[in-house]
Coordinates of C-alpha atoms in Angstrom, one line a residue:
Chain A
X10 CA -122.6 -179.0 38.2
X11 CA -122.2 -175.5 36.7
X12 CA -124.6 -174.2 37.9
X13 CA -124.4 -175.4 41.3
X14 CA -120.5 -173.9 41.5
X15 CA -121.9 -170.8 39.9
X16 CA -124.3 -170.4 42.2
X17 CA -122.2 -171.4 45.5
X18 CA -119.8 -168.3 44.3
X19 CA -122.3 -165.9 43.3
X20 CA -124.8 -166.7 46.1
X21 CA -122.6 -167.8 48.9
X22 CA -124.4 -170.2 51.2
X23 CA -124.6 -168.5 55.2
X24 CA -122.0 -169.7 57.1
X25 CA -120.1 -171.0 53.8
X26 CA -116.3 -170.6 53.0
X27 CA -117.5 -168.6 50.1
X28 CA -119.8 -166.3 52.4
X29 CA -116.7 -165.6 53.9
X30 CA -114.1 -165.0 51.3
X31 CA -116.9 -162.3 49.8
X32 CA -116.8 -160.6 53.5
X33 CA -113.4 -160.5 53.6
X34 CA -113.4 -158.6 50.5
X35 CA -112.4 -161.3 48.0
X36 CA -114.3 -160.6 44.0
X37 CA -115.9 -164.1 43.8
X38 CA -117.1 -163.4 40.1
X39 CA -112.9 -163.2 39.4
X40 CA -112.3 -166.5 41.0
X41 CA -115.3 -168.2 39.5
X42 CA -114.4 -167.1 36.6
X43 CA -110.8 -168.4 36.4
X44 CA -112.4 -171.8 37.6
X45 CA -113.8 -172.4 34.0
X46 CA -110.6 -172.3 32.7
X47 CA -107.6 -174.8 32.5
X48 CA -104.8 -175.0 34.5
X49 CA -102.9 -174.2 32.0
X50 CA -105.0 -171.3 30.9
X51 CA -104.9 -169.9 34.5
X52 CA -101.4 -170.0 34.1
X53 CA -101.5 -168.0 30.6
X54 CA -103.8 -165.6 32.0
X55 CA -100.8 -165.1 34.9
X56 CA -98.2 -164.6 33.0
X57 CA -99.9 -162.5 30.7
X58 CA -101.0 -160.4 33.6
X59 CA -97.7 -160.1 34.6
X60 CA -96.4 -158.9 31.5
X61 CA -99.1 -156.1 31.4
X62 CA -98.1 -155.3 34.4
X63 CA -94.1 -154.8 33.5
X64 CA -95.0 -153.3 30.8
X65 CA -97.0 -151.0 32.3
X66 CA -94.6 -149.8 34.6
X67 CA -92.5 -149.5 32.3
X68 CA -94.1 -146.9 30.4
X69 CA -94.8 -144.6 33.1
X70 CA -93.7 -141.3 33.2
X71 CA -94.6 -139.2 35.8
X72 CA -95.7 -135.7 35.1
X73 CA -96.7 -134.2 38.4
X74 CA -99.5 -132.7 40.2
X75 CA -102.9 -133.7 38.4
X76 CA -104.2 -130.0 38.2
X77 CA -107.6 -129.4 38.8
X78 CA -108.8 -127.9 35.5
X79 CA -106.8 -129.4 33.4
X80 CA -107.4 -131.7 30.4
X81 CA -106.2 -135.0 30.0
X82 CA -104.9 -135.9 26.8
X83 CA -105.4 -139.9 26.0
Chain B
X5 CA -88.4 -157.7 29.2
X6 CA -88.6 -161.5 30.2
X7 CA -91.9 -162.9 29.2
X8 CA -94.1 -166.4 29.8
X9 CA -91.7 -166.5 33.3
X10 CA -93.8 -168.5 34.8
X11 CA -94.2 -170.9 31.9
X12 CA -90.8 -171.2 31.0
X13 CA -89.5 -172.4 34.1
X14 CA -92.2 -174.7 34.1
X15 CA -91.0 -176.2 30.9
X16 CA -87.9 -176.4 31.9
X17 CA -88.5 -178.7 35.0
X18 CA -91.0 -180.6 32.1
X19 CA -87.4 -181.0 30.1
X20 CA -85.8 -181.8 32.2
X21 CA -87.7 -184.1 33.7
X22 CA -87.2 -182.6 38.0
X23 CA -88.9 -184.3 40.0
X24 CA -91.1 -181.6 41.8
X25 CA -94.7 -180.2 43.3
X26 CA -95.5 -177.6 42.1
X27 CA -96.1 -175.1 46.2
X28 CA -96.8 -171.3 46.4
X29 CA -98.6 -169.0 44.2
X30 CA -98.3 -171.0 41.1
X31 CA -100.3 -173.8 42.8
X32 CA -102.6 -171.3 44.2
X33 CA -103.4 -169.8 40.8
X34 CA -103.7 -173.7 39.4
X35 CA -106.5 -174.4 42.3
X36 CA -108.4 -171.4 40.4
X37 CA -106.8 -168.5 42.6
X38 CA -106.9 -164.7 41.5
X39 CA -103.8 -163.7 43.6
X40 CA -101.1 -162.8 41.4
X41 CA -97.1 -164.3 41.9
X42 CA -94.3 -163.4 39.7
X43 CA -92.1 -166.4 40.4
X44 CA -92.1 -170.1 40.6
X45 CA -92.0 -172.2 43.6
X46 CA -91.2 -176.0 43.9
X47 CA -90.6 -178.8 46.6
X48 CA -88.1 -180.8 45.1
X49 CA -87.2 -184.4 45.4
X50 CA -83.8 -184.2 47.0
X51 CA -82.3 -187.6 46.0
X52 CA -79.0 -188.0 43.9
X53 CA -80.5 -188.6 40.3
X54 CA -82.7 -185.9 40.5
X55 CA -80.2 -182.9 42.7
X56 CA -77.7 -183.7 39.2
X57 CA -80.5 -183.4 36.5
X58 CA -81.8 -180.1 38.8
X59 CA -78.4 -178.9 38.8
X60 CA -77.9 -179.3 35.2
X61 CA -80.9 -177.6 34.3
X62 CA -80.1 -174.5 36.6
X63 CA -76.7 -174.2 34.4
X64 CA -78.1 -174.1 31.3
X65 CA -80.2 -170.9 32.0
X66 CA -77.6 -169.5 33.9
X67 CA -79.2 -169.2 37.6
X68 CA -77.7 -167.2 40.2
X69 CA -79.0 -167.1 43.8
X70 CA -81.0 -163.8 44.2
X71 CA -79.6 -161.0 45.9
X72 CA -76.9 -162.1 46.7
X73 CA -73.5 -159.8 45.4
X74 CA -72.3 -161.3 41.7
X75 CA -68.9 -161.4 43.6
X76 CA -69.7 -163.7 45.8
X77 CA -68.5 -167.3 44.6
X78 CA -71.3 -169.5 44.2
X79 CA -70.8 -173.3 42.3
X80 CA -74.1 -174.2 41.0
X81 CA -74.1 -178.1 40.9
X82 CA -75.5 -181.2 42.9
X83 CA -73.1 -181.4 45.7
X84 CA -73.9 -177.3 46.3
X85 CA -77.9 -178.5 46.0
X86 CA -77.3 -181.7 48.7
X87 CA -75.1 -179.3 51.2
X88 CA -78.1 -176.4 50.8
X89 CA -81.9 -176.8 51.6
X90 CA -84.1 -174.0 50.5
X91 CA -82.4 -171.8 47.0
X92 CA -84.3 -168.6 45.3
X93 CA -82.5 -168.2 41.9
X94 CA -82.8 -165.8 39.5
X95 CA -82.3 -167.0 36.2
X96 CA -82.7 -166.0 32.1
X97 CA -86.1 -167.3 32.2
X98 CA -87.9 -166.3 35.4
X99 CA -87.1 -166.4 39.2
X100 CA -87.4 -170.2 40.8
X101 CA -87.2 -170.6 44.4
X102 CA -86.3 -174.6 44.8
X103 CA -87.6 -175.6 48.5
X104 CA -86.4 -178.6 50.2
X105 CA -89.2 -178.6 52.8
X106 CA -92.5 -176.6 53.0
X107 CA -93.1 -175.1 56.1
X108 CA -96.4 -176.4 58.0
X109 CA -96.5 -179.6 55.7
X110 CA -92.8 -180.9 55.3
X111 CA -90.2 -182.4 52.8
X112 CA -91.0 -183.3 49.2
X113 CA -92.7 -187.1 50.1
X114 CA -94.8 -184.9 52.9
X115 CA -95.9 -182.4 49.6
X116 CA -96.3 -185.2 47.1
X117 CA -98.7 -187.4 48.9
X118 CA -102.5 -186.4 47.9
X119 CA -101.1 -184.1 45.1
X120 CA -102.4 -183.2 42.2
X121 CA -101.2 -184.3 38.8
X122 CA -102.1 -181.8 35.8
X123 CA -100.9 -181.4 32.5
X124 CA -98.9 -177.6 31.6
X125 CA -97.5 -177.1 28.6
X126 CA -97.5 -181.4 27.4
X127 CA -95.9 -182.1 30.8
X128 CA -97.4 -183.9 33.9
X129 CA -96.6 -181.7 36.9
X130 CA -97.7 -182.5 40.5
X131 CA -99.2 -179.9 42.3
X132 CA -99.9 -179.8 46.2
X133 CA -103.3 -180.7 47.3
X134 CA -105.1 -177.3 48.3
X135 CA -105.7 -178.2 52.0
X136 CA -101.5 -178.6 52.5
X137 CA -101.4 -175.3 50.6
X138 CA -103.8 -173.9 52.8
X139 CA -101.3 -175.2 56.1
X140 CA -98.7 -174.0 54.5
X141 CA -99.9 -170.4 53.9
X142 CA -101.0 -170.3 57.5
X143 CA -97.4 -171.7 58.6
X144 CA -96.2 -169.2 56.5
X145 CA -98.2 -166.2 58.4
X146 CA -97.0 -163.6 55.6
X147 CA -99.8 -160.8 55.1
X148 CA -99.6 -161.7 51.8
X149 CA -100.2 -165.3 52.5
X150 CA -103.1 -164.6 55.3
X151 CA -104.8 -162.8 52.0
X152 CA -104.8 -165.5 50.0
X153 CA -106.8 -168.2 52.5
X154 CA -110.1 -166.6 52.4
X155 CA -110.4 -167.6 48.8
X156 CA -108.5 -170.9 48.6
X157 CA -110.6 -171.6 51.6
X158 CA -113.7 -170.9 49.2
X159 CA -112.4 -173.2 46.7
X160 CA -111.4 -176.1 48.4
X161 CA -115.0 -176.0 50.1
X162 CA -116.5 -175.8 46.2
X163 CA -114.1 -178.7 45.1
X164 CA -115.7 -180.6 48.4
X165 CA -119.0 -180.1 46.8
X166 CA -118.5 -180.8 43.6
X167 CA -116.6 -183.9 44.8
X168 CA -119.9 -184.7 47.0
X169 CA -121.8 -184.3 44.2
X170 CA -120.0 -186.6 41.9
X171 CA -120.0 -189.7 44.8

């Protein structure tokens, strides 16, 4: 059955729901890919995407105007 | 920083032993969704038993309805839940919005029927079947609920397969 749910999300059927989640936009590799996980895993993977996300805002500092020639320091 | 706020409420209603679906984002992102929610929704059961054992739960991590001014007086217990319908709480753990009814499908016997049970964190949770959640993102007619249906819609039609399959 893998296989077949791999292959209905990576090569949506015409006419499919699938076929038109991917027109719309939607990253069908994502979705399949949180489909071999858990319940419980998917809801890990939330809240630790969450989490990344606050802290990521929370360490932004902006410095301005990206200049054009200059170097980014990492 | 809060973290797990998704799990922790979640374990909370498991303690506590709420009687609940599980509606919203959370449910979505069970199904197999990608869309992203920070906060918890559930249709709860709204008989006595379970508005006191809610209630109870609420107090003990300290849930105040979301913004709304701290000065405004606001009793957190089962006769405030019974006279109220739909709450959104903020609370030491995580944000839980409570819902009496779901739009597009109805009151918690309307959500539970055809729900999904799962296991989360050594709890049994139910979880509303995908096509309700679909009606109820539609009822909802939120851009950020319109977004979501392509995919779920891509899902349920996989879990139609699979189910085809396995018959």
């Amino acid at each position: 059955m893998a296989t077949e749910l791999e292959s209905y999300f990576l090569n949506p059927p015409a006419g499919s729901a699938a076929a038109r989640a991917a027109e719309f936009g939607t990253d069908l590799t994502l979705t399949l890919e949180n489909l071999r996980l858990t319940p419980e895993e998917r809801i890990r993977k939330l809240d630790s995407f969450i989490e990344g996300v606050a802290k990521l805002k929370a360490s932004v500092r902006v410095i301005g105007p990206t200049e054009p020639n200059a170097k980014q320091h990492h | 920083m809060l973290s797990n706020i998704i799990e922790a409420p979640l374990r909370l209603l498991g303690e506590y032993d709420i009687k609940c679906v599980i509606v919203g984002g959370v449910a979505a992102a069970i199904h197999g969704s990608t869309m992203l929610t920070n906060d918890l929704d559930v249709c709860y059961s709204r008989e006595a038993p379970n508005l006191q054992k809610l209630a109870t739960a609420l107090q003990s991590v300290h849930a105040r309805l979301r913004n709304v001014p701290e000065h405004l007086r606001f009793i957190l217990d089962a006769e405030t839940l019974k006279r109220g319908l739909n709450f959104t709480f903020v609370t030491d753990i995580g944000d839980l919005d409570l819902l009496g009814e779901v739009r597009g499908v109805g009151n918690y016997e309307d959500v539970l029927a055809d729900s999904l049970t799962v296991e989360l964190f050594g709890y049994h949770f139910s979880v509303i079947d995908i096509g309700k959640l679909i009606a109820a993102k539609r009822a909802a007619g939120r851009p950020k609920d319109l977004i979501a249906l392509p995919e779920l819609e891509a899902i349920q039609e996989a879990q139609a397969l699979k189910n085809q399959t396995q018959s």
